[in-house]
Every structure is written in structure tokens, then in C-alpha cells.
Amino acid sequence: MTIPTTHPFDFDPTYGMEQEQLLAIQPPEAPPGFDEFWQQRYKAAIAIDPQPRLRHSRLRHDDWHVFDISYMSTGSFQINGWLIVPRTGQVRRGLIVGHGYGGRDQPEFDLPVEETAVLFPCSRGLSLSASPQIPSDASGHVLYGIESRDTYIIGGCVEDIWLGVSALHTLYPWLAGHIGYSGISFGGGIGALAIPFDARIKRGHLVVPTFGHRQLWLTLPTVGSAQSVQAYQKQHGSVLETLRFFDAAIAASRITVPMLVAPALFDPAVAPPCQFSVANALQKFNEIFILDAGHFDYAGSEEQNAILRDKVGRFFKVP
């Protein structure tokens, strides 16, 4: 175990917690109406025709056909991103890959998957899906619409994933029942919220997921997106009543499909207690692969990431 012992932060990114303590953290109680809130949003979202549009991308790769893709999401919001399809073999599985709060500037061509159409959507307001109305930086984006659960940007980002599934169904109808999701950090939190309410997503992989256990998320020091929400709350009053409906740990407790989750013991951007609240909420047949650190370079990271990559390849392997 090579948890970093030196760092530039004025707080302890382990929060003084050992692995056993982190594995004991449980998700908070759901607010009344939590499931109905998401079920209604899902019902409205899947009624939308995503109208996916493809064009050959300027990007080229030896192993993948690369397309620029756009599709419609809720609120008539156009989501842009990339779709990559293997040059050889059949397309037998679909995978949606979420991104962190740093956004995305190109697809990931080294994913350990085969015979898979991979969709890389940019969440509304970020990267290729930027909008003049929505701040494109993490500290501003995470606050957009936070006054109400009905206007909060994170809800729209979850719907963008659901409409991504719809887009894959439109393009490749035979992939129904064979679509997975993978997301890191921001994308991990969004995935935890999206997966339990969309039965079309059959398995999920989350790395250092955020948005878990919002009470802790609002209090633990961080350099991540929670920092700006904590500052906003000091000035404008509690936002917990909104955020309780966007708690990734509560949502994860509703997930019934196979999951592979990788939380970290040390993380200055997403507090480990929040990450583990998501991992621990899952049903016990799922695998938790514990990283020494997240959002931070550390000795041994290459070895751990190689092991995780191998697990991911087996997890998403076409049967």
C-alpha cells in the first residue's frame, strides 16, 4: 500500500480514516419522494427521440472508426461527443463513458473493450456541449440551478446519459440488453444516479465517484467541486434539501446490476468517505477495487491502474 504521505494541501486527504473505517460508511437515508422524483424524470426522458447524428471525425485511429455525434436530450439540449466503433469484428455491446469535471477533448482509444460501440458524450454545459447560459468551469457548473431539485444541472446531466442510451438503441437496435456505463469522478457520480433508474444499463464501472453522502460532501475540506458549493452555502444558506435528491450513495443502494467500483483511500478532490459511501451502498456481490489515491500522482499508480484495467476488460467482456 502506497498512500501518499506528503502533499501540498492544508488538510489531510485521508481525513484520518483507515480502510476499515471507510468500508463501514453507510449511505444516508433517502429523502421522501426520492425514487418517484427520478422515476418521473426517467419516464419523461425516454419519451424523447434523441435523433442522433453522425459524421466522420477529423480524428483518426488505426483500430477505431471515429465519428462526431450529436443527439437531443431533455429541454431540447443538444449533447455533443464522439462515437468510436471497432474497425474489425462485430458490434455486440455498447458502452457509454462519462468524464470528470475537467471535461473531455477526445475519445479514449485505449479502453480494454472489444466488439463494442463506445459513446463519449460531453455533459451539458461542458466541453463540446458547452452553452453560453451554463458556466463551463467545475466551480460554476456544479452550482447551476442548485436553488431547486427541478432546475439543478446535475439532473440534466443524468438525463443526458439516459438519452445517450436511447441514441445507442436508435443506431444499434440489437444492442438492447447489452449496454454498460463507465465513469470517473463527476462521471462516476452521474453514473451512480443514472444506472438504478434505467433498466437498459446492464452493468457499470465507477472510479473515485463523487456526489456520495451529501452531508459529508458539504462539510469535508476539498479542492474539488464541493468546495464551491460549500462556499455558496455559507453565503446563501443550506442547499442540502436540493442535494439530498442527487446523492450518489442513496442512488447506488438502488442498483441491482453488476458493478465494479474503484474508490480511493486518499483524494483531495473527492473525499474518500463520500466515495466509499457509494461503493458500500452497492449489493455485496459487486467488486470494490480500492485505489491508494485518486486525483493525485502516487508511487504504485501504474501497477494499480494496470490491475484495474485488466478487471475492467474482463468486466465488460462480450460473452
mmCIF file with all atom_site columns, C-alpha atoms in Angstrom, residues 11-176:
data_model
loop_
_atom_site.group_PDB
_atom_site.id
_atom_site.type_symbol
_atom_site.label_atom_id
_atom_site.label_alt_id
_atom_site.label_comp_id
_atom_site.label_asym_id
_atom_site.label_entity_id
_atom_site.label_seq_id
_atom_site.pdbx_PDB_ins_code
_atom_site.Cartn_x
_atom_site.Cartn_y
_atom_site.Cartn_z
_atom_site.occupancy
_atom_site.B_iso_or_equiv
_atom_site.pdbx_formal_charge
_atom_site.auth_seq_id
_atom_site.auth_comp_id
_atom_site.auth_asym_id
_atom_site.auth_atom_id
_atom_site.pdbx_PDB_model_num
ATOM 1   C CA . PHE A 1 11  ? -5.937  19.336 5.021   1.00 0.00 ? 11  PHE A CA 1
ATOM 2   C CA . ASP A 1 12  ? -5.466  15.581 5.211   1.00 0.00 ? 12  ASP A CA 1
ATOM 3   C CA . PRO A 1 13  ? -6.889  13.945 2.040   1.00 0.00 ? 13  PRO A CA 1
ATOM 4   C CA . THR A 1 14  ? -7.401  10.713 4.004   1.00 0.00 ? 14  THR A CA 1
ATOM 5   C CA . TYR A 1 15  ? -9.484  12.617 6.575   1.00 0.00 ? 15  TYR A CA 1
ATOM 6   C CA . GLY A 1 16  ? -7.795  10.492 9.218   1.00 0.00 ? 16  GLY A CA 1
ATOM 7   C CA . MET A 1 17  ? -9.714  7.381  8.184   1.00 0.00 ? 17  MET A CA 1
ATOM 8   C CA . GLU A 1 18  ? -8.322  3.890  7.692   1.00 0.00 ? 18  GLU A CA 1
ATOM 9   C CA . GLN A 1 19  ? -9.645  1.437  5.131   1.00 0.00 ? 19  GLN A CA 1
ATOM 10  C CA . GLU A 1 20  ? -11.746 -0.448 7.687   1.00 0.00 ? 20  GLU A CA 1
ATOM 11  C CA . GLN A 1 21  ? -13.442 2.776  8.775   1.00 0.00 ? 21  GLN A CA 1
ATOM 12  C CA . LEU A 1 22  ? -14.155 3.766  5.189   1.00 0.00 ? 22  LEU A CA 1
ATOM 13  C CA . LEU A 1 23  ? -15.661 0.366  4.434   1.00 0.00 ? 23  LEU A CA 1
ATOM 14  C CA . ALA A 1 24  ? -18.067 0.853  7.343   1.00 0.00 ? 24  ALA A CA 1
ATOM 15  C CA . ILE A 1 25  ? -19.620 4.073  5.999   1.00 0.00 ? 25  ILE A CA 1
ATOM 16  C CA . GLN A 1 26  ? -23.255 3.673  5.035   1.00 0.00 ? 26  GLN A CA 1
ATOM 17  C CA . PRO A 1 27  ? -25.394 5.832  2.745   1.00 0.00 ? 27  PRO A CA 1
ATOM 18  C CA . PRO A 1 28  ? -27.701 8.390  4.354   1.00 0.00 ? 28  PRO A CA 1
ATOM 19  C CA . GLU A 1 29  ? -31.447 7.967  4.490   1.00 0.00 ? 29  GLU A CA 1
ATOM 20  C CA . ALA A 1 30  ? -33.269 8.896  1.302   1.00 0.00 ? 30  ALA A CA 1
ATOM 21  C CA . PRO A 1 31  ? -35.498 11.973 1.378   1.00 0.00 ? 31  PRO A CA 1
ATOM 22  C CA . PRO A 1 32  ? -39.228 11.359 0.925   1.00 0.00 ? 32  PRO A CA 1
ATOM 23  C CA . GLY A 1 33  ? -40.069 11.097 -2.765  1.00 0.00 ? 33  GLY A CA 1
ATOM 24  C CA . PHE A 1 34  ? -36.516 10.250 -3.901  1.00 0.00 ? 34  PHE A CA 1
ATOM 25  C CA . ASP A 1 35  ? -37.472 7.296  -6.080  1.00 0.00 ? 35  ASP A CA 1
ATOM 26  C CA . GLU A 1 36  ? -40.569 8.960  -7.508  1.00 0.00 ? 36  GLU A CA 1
ATOM 27  C CA . PHE A 1 37  ? -38.518 12.038 -8.416  1.00 0.00 ? 37  PHE A CA 1
ATOM 28  C CA . TRP A 1 38  ? -36.101 10.015 -10.513 1.00 0.00 ? 38  TRP A CA 1
ATOM 29  C CA . GLN A 1 39  ? -38.674 7.630  -11.938 1.00 0.00 ? 39  GLN A CA 1
ATOM 30  C CA . GLN A 1 40  ? -40.705 10.550 -13.267 1.00 0.00 ? 40  GLN A CA 1
ATOM 31  C CA . ARG A 1 41  ? -37.629 12.172 -14.780 1.00 0.00 ? 41  ARG A CA 1
ATOM 32  C CA . TYR A 1 42  ? -36.683 8.909  -16.448 1.00 0.00 ? 42  TYR A CA 1
ATOM 33  C CA . LYS A 1 43  ? -40.173 8.404  -17.858 1.00 0.00 ? 43  LYS A CA 1
ATOM 34  C CA . ALA A 1 44  ? -40.104 11.878 -19.388 1.00 0.00 ? 44  ALA A CA 1
ATOM 35  C CA . ALA A 1 45  ? -36.573 11.427 -20.732 1.00 0.00 ? 45  ALA A CA 1
ATOM 36  C CA . ILE A 1 46  ? -37.125 8.178  -22.588 1.00 0.00 ? 46  ILE A CA 1
ATOM 37  C CA . ALA A 1 47  ? -40.170 9.658  -24.332 1.00 0.00 ? 47  ALA A CA 1
ATOM 38  C CA . ILE A 1 48  ? -37.756 11.922 -26.243 1.00 0.00 ? 48  ILE A CA 1
ATOM 39  C CA . ASP A 1 49  ? -36.431 10.982 -29.677 1.00 0.00 ? 49  ASP A CA 1
ATOM 40  C CA . PRO A 1 50  ? -32.658 11.565 -29.402 1.00 0.00 ? 50  PRO A CA 1
ATOM 41  C CA . GLN A 1 51  ? -32.288 11.977 -33.189 1.00 0.00 ? 51  GLN A CA 1
ATOM 42  C CA . PRO A 1 52  ? -28.590 11.018 -33.193 1.00 0.00 ? 52  PRO A CA 1
ATOM 43  C CA . ARG A 1 53  ? -26.500 12.492 -35.991 1.00 0.00 ? 53  ARG A CA 1
ATOM 44  C CA . LEU A 1 54  ? -23.118 11.116 -37.021 1.00 0.00 ? 54  LEU A CA 1
ATOM 45  C CA . ARG A 1 55  ? -20.354 12.465 -39.187 1.00 0.00 ? 55  ARG A CA 1
ATOM 46  C CA . HIS A 1 56  ? -16.818 11.271 -39.734 1.00 0.00 ? 56  HIS A CA 1
ATOM 47  C CA . SER A 1 57  ? -14.473 12.937 -37.274 1.00 0.00 ? 57  SER A CA 1
ATOM 48  C CA . ARG A 1 58  ? -11.199 14.631 -38.119 1.00 0.00 ? 58  ARG A CA 1
ATOM 49  C CA . LEU A 1 59  ? -9.696  12.282 -35.546 1.00 0.00 ? 59  LEU A CA 1
ATOM 50  C CA . ARG A 1 60  ? -8.232  9.066  -36.915 1.00 0.00 ? 60  ARG A CA 1
ATOM 51  C CA . HIS A 1 61  ? -7.224  5.814  -35.264 1.00 0.00 ? 61  HIS A CA 1
ATOM 52  C CA . ASP A 1 62  ? -5.903  2.511  -36.585 1.00 0.00 ? 62  ASP A CA 1
ATOM 53  C CA . ASP A 1 63  ? -8.280  0.389  -34.511 1.00 0.00 ? 63  ASP A CA 1
ATOM 54  C CA . TRP A 1 64  ? -11.427 2.518  -34.454 1.00 0.00 ? 64  TRP A CA 1
ATOM 55  C CA . HIS A 1 65  ? -13.781 4.300  -36.807 1.00 0.00 ? 65  HIS A CA 1
ATOM 56  C CA . VAL A 1 66  ? -14.236 7.714  -35.178 1.00 0.00 ? 66  VAL A CA 1
ATOM 57  C CA . PHE A 1 67  ? -17.430 9.743  -35.509 1.00 0.00 ? 67  PHE A CA 1
ATOM 58  C CA . ASP A 1 68  ? -18.544 13.072 -34.163 1.00 0.00 ? 68  ASP A CA 1
ATOM 59  C CA . ILE A 1 69  ? -22.004 12.561 -32.680 1.00 0.00 ? 69  ILE A CA 1
ATOM 60  C CA . SER A 1 70  ? -24.794 14.807 -31.504 1.00 0.00 ? 70  SER A CA 1
ATOM 61  C CA . TYR A 1 71  ? -28.151 13.908 -30.016 1.00 0.00 ? 71  TYR A CA 1
ATOM 62  C CA . MET A 1 72  ? -31.029 15.660 -28.317 1.00 0.00 ? 72  MET A CA 1
ATOM 63  C CA . SER A 1 73  ? -31.520 15.487 -24.577 1.00 0.00 ? 73  SER A CA 1
ATOM 64  C CA . THR A 1 74  ? -34.132 16.923 -22.242 1.00 0.00 ? 74  THR A CA 1
ATOM 65  C CA . GLY A 1 75  ? -35.001 20.592 -22.508 1.00 0.00 ? 75  GLY A CA 1
ATOM 66  C CA . SER A 1 76  ? -34.080 20.422 -26.218 1.00 0.00 ? 76  SER A CA 1
ATOM 67  C CA . PHE A 1 77  ? -30.419 20.464 -25.187 1.00 0.00 ? 77  PHE A CA 1
ATOM 68  C CA . GLN A 1 78  ? -28.035 19.167 -27.841 1.00 0.00 ? 78  GLN A CA 1
ATOM 69  C CA . ILE A 1 79  ? -25.364 16.846 -26.492 1.00 0.00 ? 79  ILE A CA 1
ATOM 70  C CA . ASN A 1 80  ? -22.172 16.519 -28.491 1.00 0.00 ? 80  ASN A CA 1
ATOM 71  C CA . GLY A 1 81  ? -19.389 13.987 -28.261 1.00 0.00 ? 81  GLY A CA 1
ATOM 72  C CA . TRP A 1 82  ? -17.755 11.101 -30.074 1.00 0.00 ? 82  TRP A CA 1
ATOM 73  C CA . LEU A 1 83  ? -18.683 7.571  -31.041 1.00 0.00 ? 83  LEU A CA 1
ATOM 74  C CA . ILE A 1 84  ? -15.987 5.025  -31.790 1.00 0.00 ? 84  ILE A CA 1
ATOM 75  C CA . VAL A 1 85  ? -16.670 1.698  -33.476 1.00 0.00 ? 85  VAL A CA 1
ATOM 76  C CA . PRO A 1 86  ? -14.111 -1.093 -33.984 1.00 0.00 ? 86  PRO A CA 1
ATOM 77  C CA . ARG A 1 87  ? -12.714 -1.395 -37.493 1.00 0.00 ? 87  ARG A CA 1
ATOM 78  C CA . THR A 1 88  ? -12.815 -5.185 -37.318 1.00 0.00 ? 88  THR A CA 1
ATOM 79  C CA . GLY A 1 89  ? -15.350 -7.594 -35.877 1.00 0.00 ? 89  GLY A CA 1
ATOM 80  C CA . GLN A 1 90  ? -18.988 -7.155 -34.987 1.00 0.00 ? 90  GLN A CA 1
ATOM 81  C CA . VAL A 1 91  ? -20.549 -4.591 -32.674 1.00 0.00 ? 91  VAL A CA 1
ATOM 82  C CA . ARG A 1 92  ? -22.043 -6.716 -29.906 1.00 0.00 ? 92  ARG A CA 1
ATOM 83  C CA . ARG A 1 93  ? -22.046 -4.366 -26.925 1.00 0.00 ? 93  ARG A CA 1
ATOM 84  C CA . GLY A 1 94  ? -22.492 -0.655 -26.248 1.00 0.00 ? 94  GLY A CA 1
ATOM 85  C CA . LEU A 1 95  ? -20.634 1.373  -23.640 1.00 0.00 ? 95  LEU A CA 1
ATOM 86  C CA . ILE A 1 96  ? -21.226 4.944  -22.506 1.00 0.00 ? 96  ILE A CA 1
ATOM 87  C CA . VAL A 1 97  ? -18.193 6.615  -20.940 1.00 0.00 ? 97  VAL A CA 1
ATOM 88  C CA . GLY A 1 98  ? -18.653 9.621  -18.673 1.00 0.00 ? 98  GLY A CA 1
ATOM 89  C CA . HIS A 1 99  ? -15.938 12.169 -17.950 1.00 0.00 ? 99  HIS A CA 1
ATOM 90  C CA . GLY A 1 100 ? -14.607 14.046 -14.953 1.00 0.00 ? 100 GLY A CA 1
ATOM 91  C CA . TYR A 1 101 ? -15.227 17.704 -14.198 1.00 0.00 ? 101 TYR A CA 1
ATOM 92  C CA . GLY A 1 102 ? -12.229 18.561 -16.361 1.00 0.00 ? 102 GLY A CA 1
ATOM 93  C CA . GLY A 1 103 ? -14.383 17.696 -19.362 1.00 0.00 ? 103 GLY A CA 1
ATOM 94  C CA . ARG A 1 104 ? -13.252 15.755 -22.409 1.00 0.00 ? 104 ARG A CA 1
ATOM 95  C CA . ASP A 1 105 ? -11.319 16.805 -25.505 1.00 0.00 ? 105 ASP A CA 1
ATOM 96  C CA . GLN A 1 106 ? -11.188 13.471 -27.326 1.00 0.00 ? 106 GLN A CA 1
ATOM 97  C CA . PRO A 1 107 ? -12.245 9.823  -27.000 1.00 0.00 ? 107 PRO A CA 1
ATOM 98  C CA . GLU A 1 108 ? -10.234 7.271  -25.047 1.00 0.00 ? 108 GLU A CA 1
ATOM 99  C CA . PHE A 1 109 ? -8.861  4.898  -27.648 1.00 0.00 ? 109 PHE A CA 1
ATOM 100 C CA . ASP A 1 110 ? -7.120  2.538  -25.222 1.00 0.00 ? 110 ASP A CA 1
ATOM 101 C CA . LEU A 1 111 ? -10.176 1.171  -23.428 1.00 0.00 ? 111 LEU A CA 1
ATOM 102 C CA . PRO A 1 112 ? -9.825  -2.591 -22.830 1.00 0.00 ? 112 PRO A CA 1
ATOM 103 C CA . VAL A 1 113 ? -13.009 -3.493 -24.726 1.00 0.00 ? 113 VAL A CA 1
ATOM 104 C CA . GLU A 1 114 ? -13.707 -5.384 -27.938 1.00 0.00 ? 114 GLU A CA 1
ATOM 105 C CA . GLU A 1 115 ? -16.680 -5.602 -30.301 1.00 0.00 ? 115 GLU A CA 1
ATOM 106 C CA . THR A 1 116 ? -18.072 -2.529 -28.578 1.00 0.00 ? 116 THR A CA 1
ATOM 107 C CA . ALA A 1 117 ? -19.509 0.756  -29.828 1.00 0.00 ? 117 ALA A CA 1
ATOM 108 C CA . VAL A 1 118 ? -18.303 3.355  -27.320 1.00 0.00 ? 118 VAL A CA 1
ATOM 109 C CA . LEU A 1 119 ? -20.139 6.644  -26.830 1.00 0.00 ? 119 LEU A CA 1
ATOM 110 C CA . PHE A 1 120 ? -18.301 9.553  -25.212 1.00 0.00 ? 120 PHE A CA 1
ATOM 111 C CA . PRO A 1 121 ? -20.942 12.221 -24.528 1.00 0.00 ? 121 PRO A CA 1
ATOM 112 C CA . CYS A 1 122 ? -19.949 15.595 -23.109 1.00 0.00 ? 122 CYS A CA 1
ATOM 113 C CA . SER A 1 123 ? -22.357 16.501 -20.315 1.00 0.00 ? 123 SER A CA 1
ATOM 114 C CA . ARG A 1 124 ? -24.474 19.596 -20.842 1.00 0.00 ? 124 ARG A CA 1
ATOM 115 C CA . GLY A 1 125 ? -22.545 22.775 -20.246 1.00 0.00 ? 125 GLY A CA 1
ATOM 116 C CA . LEU A 1 126 ? -19.127 21.120 -20.532 1.00 0.00 ? 126 LEU A CA 1
ATOM 117 C CA . SER A 1 127 ? -16.566 20.705 -23.331 1.00 0.00 ? 127 SER A CA 1
ATOM 118 C CA . LEU A 1 128 ? -18.292 20.033 -26.686 1.00 0.00 ? 128 LEU A CA 1
ATOM 119 C CA . SER A 1 129 ? -21.690 20.543 -25.031 1.00 0.00 ? 129 SER A CA 1
ATOM 120 C CA . ALA A 1 130 ? -20.817 23.995 -23.681 1.00 0.00 ? 130 ALA A CA 1
ATOM 121 C CA . SER A 1 131 ? -23.609 26.572 -23.551 1.00 0.00 ? 131 SER A CA 1
ATOM 122 C CA . PRO A 1 132 ? -23.495 30.357 -23.077 1.00 0.00 ? 132 PRO A CA 1
ATOM 123 C CA . GLN A 1 133 ? -26.043 30.010 -20.264 1.00 0.00 ? 133 GLN A CA 1
ATOM 124 C CA . ILE A 1 134 ? -24.103 27.443 -18.217 1.00 0.00 ? 134 ILE A CA 1
ATOM 125 C CA . PRO A 1 135 ? -20.709 28.032 -16.571 1.00 0.00 ? 135 PRO A CA 1
ATOM 126 C CA . SER A 1 136 ? -18.138 25.732 -18.148 1.00 0.00 ? 136 SER A CA 1
ATOM 127 C CA . ASP A 1 137 ? -15.834 25.604 -15.118 1.00 0.00 ? 137 ASP A CA 1
ATOM 128 C CA . ALA A 1 138 ? -16.443 22.999 -12.423 1.00 0.00 ? 138 ALA A CA 1
ATOM 129 C CA . SER A 1 139 ? -16.954 25.524 -9.627  1.00 0.00 ? 139 SER A CA 1
ATOM 130 C CA . GLY A 1 140 ? -19.673 27.335 -11.560 1.00 0.00 ? 140 GLY A CA 1
ATOM 131 C CA . HIS A 1 141 ? -21.247 24.338 -13.278 1.00 0.00 ? 141 HIS A CA 1
ATOM 132 C CA . VAL A 1 142 ? -21.860 22.477 -10.010 1.00 0.00 ? 142 VAL A CA 1
ATOM 133 C CA . LEU A 1 143 ? -23.870 25.462 -8.718  1.00 0.00 ? 143 LEU A CA 1
ATOM 134 C CA . TYR A 1 144 ? -26.060 25.981 -11.780 1.00 0.00 ? 144 TYR A CA 1
ATOM 135 C CA . GLY A 1 145 ? -29.739 25.716 -10.832 1.00 0.00 ? 145 GLY A CA 1
ATOM 136 C CA . ILE A 1 146 ? -28.930 24.495 -7.317  1.00 0.00 ? 146 ILE A CA 1
ATOM 137 C CA . GLU A 1 147 ? -31.819 26.520 -5.861  1.00 0.00 ? 147 GLU A CA 1
ATOM 138 C CA . SER A 1 148 ? -34.265 23.724 -6.705  1.00 0.00 ? 148 SER A CA 1
ATOM 139 C CA . ARG A 1 149 ? -34.150 19.998 -7.340  1.00 0.00 ? 149 ARG A CA 1
ATOM 140 C CA . ASP A 1 150 ? -36.169 20.635 -10.519 1.00 0.00 ? 150 ASP A CA 1
ATOM 141 C CA . THR A 1 151 ? -33.648 23.074 -12.009 1.00 0.00 ? 151 THR A CA 1
ATOM 142 C CA . TYR A 1 152 ? -30.340 21.661 -10.754 1.00 0.00 ? 152 TYR A CA 1
ATOM 143 C CA . ILE A 1 153 ? -27.900 20.968 -13.599 1.00 0.00 ? 153 ILE A CA 1
ATOM 144 C CA . ILE A 1 154 ? -26.943 17.541 -12.265 1.00 0.00 ? 154 ILE A CA 1
ATOM 145 C CA . GLY A 1 155 ? -30.413 16.218 -13.045 1.00 0.00 ? 155 GLY A CA 1
ATOM 146 C CA . GLY A 1 156 ? -29.990 17.236 -16.659 1.00 0.00 ? 156 GLY A CA 1
ATOM 147 C CA . CYS A 1 157 ? -26.578 15.567 -16.783 1.00 0.00 ? 157 CYS A CA 1
ATOM 148 C CA . VAL A 1 158 ? -28.145 12.298 -15.630 1.00 0.00 ? 158 VAL A CA 1
ATOM 149 C CA . GLU A 1 159 ? -30.793 12.638 -18.332 1.00 0.00 ? 159 GLU A CA 1
ATOM 150 C CA . ASP A 1 160 ? -28.009 13.154 -20.881 1.00 0.00 ? 160 ASP A CA 1
ATOM 151 C CA . ILE A 1 161 ? -26.780 9.644  -20.041 1.00 0.00 ? 161 ILE A CA 1
ATOM 152 C CA . TRP A 1 162 ? -30.255 8.159  -20.433 1.00 0.00 ? 162 TRP A CA 1
ATOM 153 C CA . LEU A 1 163 ? -30.645 9.841  -23.811 1.00 0.00 ? 163 LEU A CA 1
ATOM 154 C CA . GLY A 1 164 ? -27.215 8.503  -24.721 1.00 0.00 ? 164 GLY A CA 1
ATOM 155 C CA . VAL A 1 165 ? -28.593 5.010  -24.158 1.00 0.00 ? 165 VAL A CA 1
ATOM 156 C CA . SER A 1 166 ? -31.557 5.919  -26.355 1.00 0.00 ? 166 SER A CA 1
ATOM 157 C CA . ALA A 1 167 ? -29.150 7.159  -29.036 1.00 0.00 ? 167 ALA A CA 1
ATOM 158 C CA . LEU A 1 168 ? -27.254 3.857  -28.996 1.00 0.00 ? 168 LEU A CA 1
ATOM 159 C CA . HIS A 1 169 ? -30.557 1.974  -29.244 1.00 0.00 ? 169 HIS A CA 1
ATOM 160 C CA . THR A 1 170 ? -31.501 4.084  -32.264 1.00 0.00 ? 170 THR A CA 1
ATOM 161 C CA . LEU A 1 171 ? -28.184 3.488  -34.016 1.00 0.00 ? 171 LEU A CA 1
ATOM 162 C CA . TYR A 1 172 ? -27.748 -0.160 -32.996 1.00 0.00 ? 172 TYR A CA 1
ATOM 163 C CA . PRO A 1 173 ? -31.121 -1.678 -32.033 1.00 0.00 ? 173 PRO A CA 1
ATOM 164 C CA . TRP A 1 174 ? -29.555 -5.103 -31.459 1.00 0.00 ? 174 TRP A CA 1
ATOM 165 C CA . LEU A 1 175 ? -27.532 -3.737 -28.542 1.00 0.00 ? 175 LEU A CA 1
ATOM 166 C CA . ALA A 1 176 ? -30.619 -3.594 -26.324 1.00 0.00 ? 176 ALA A CA 1
#
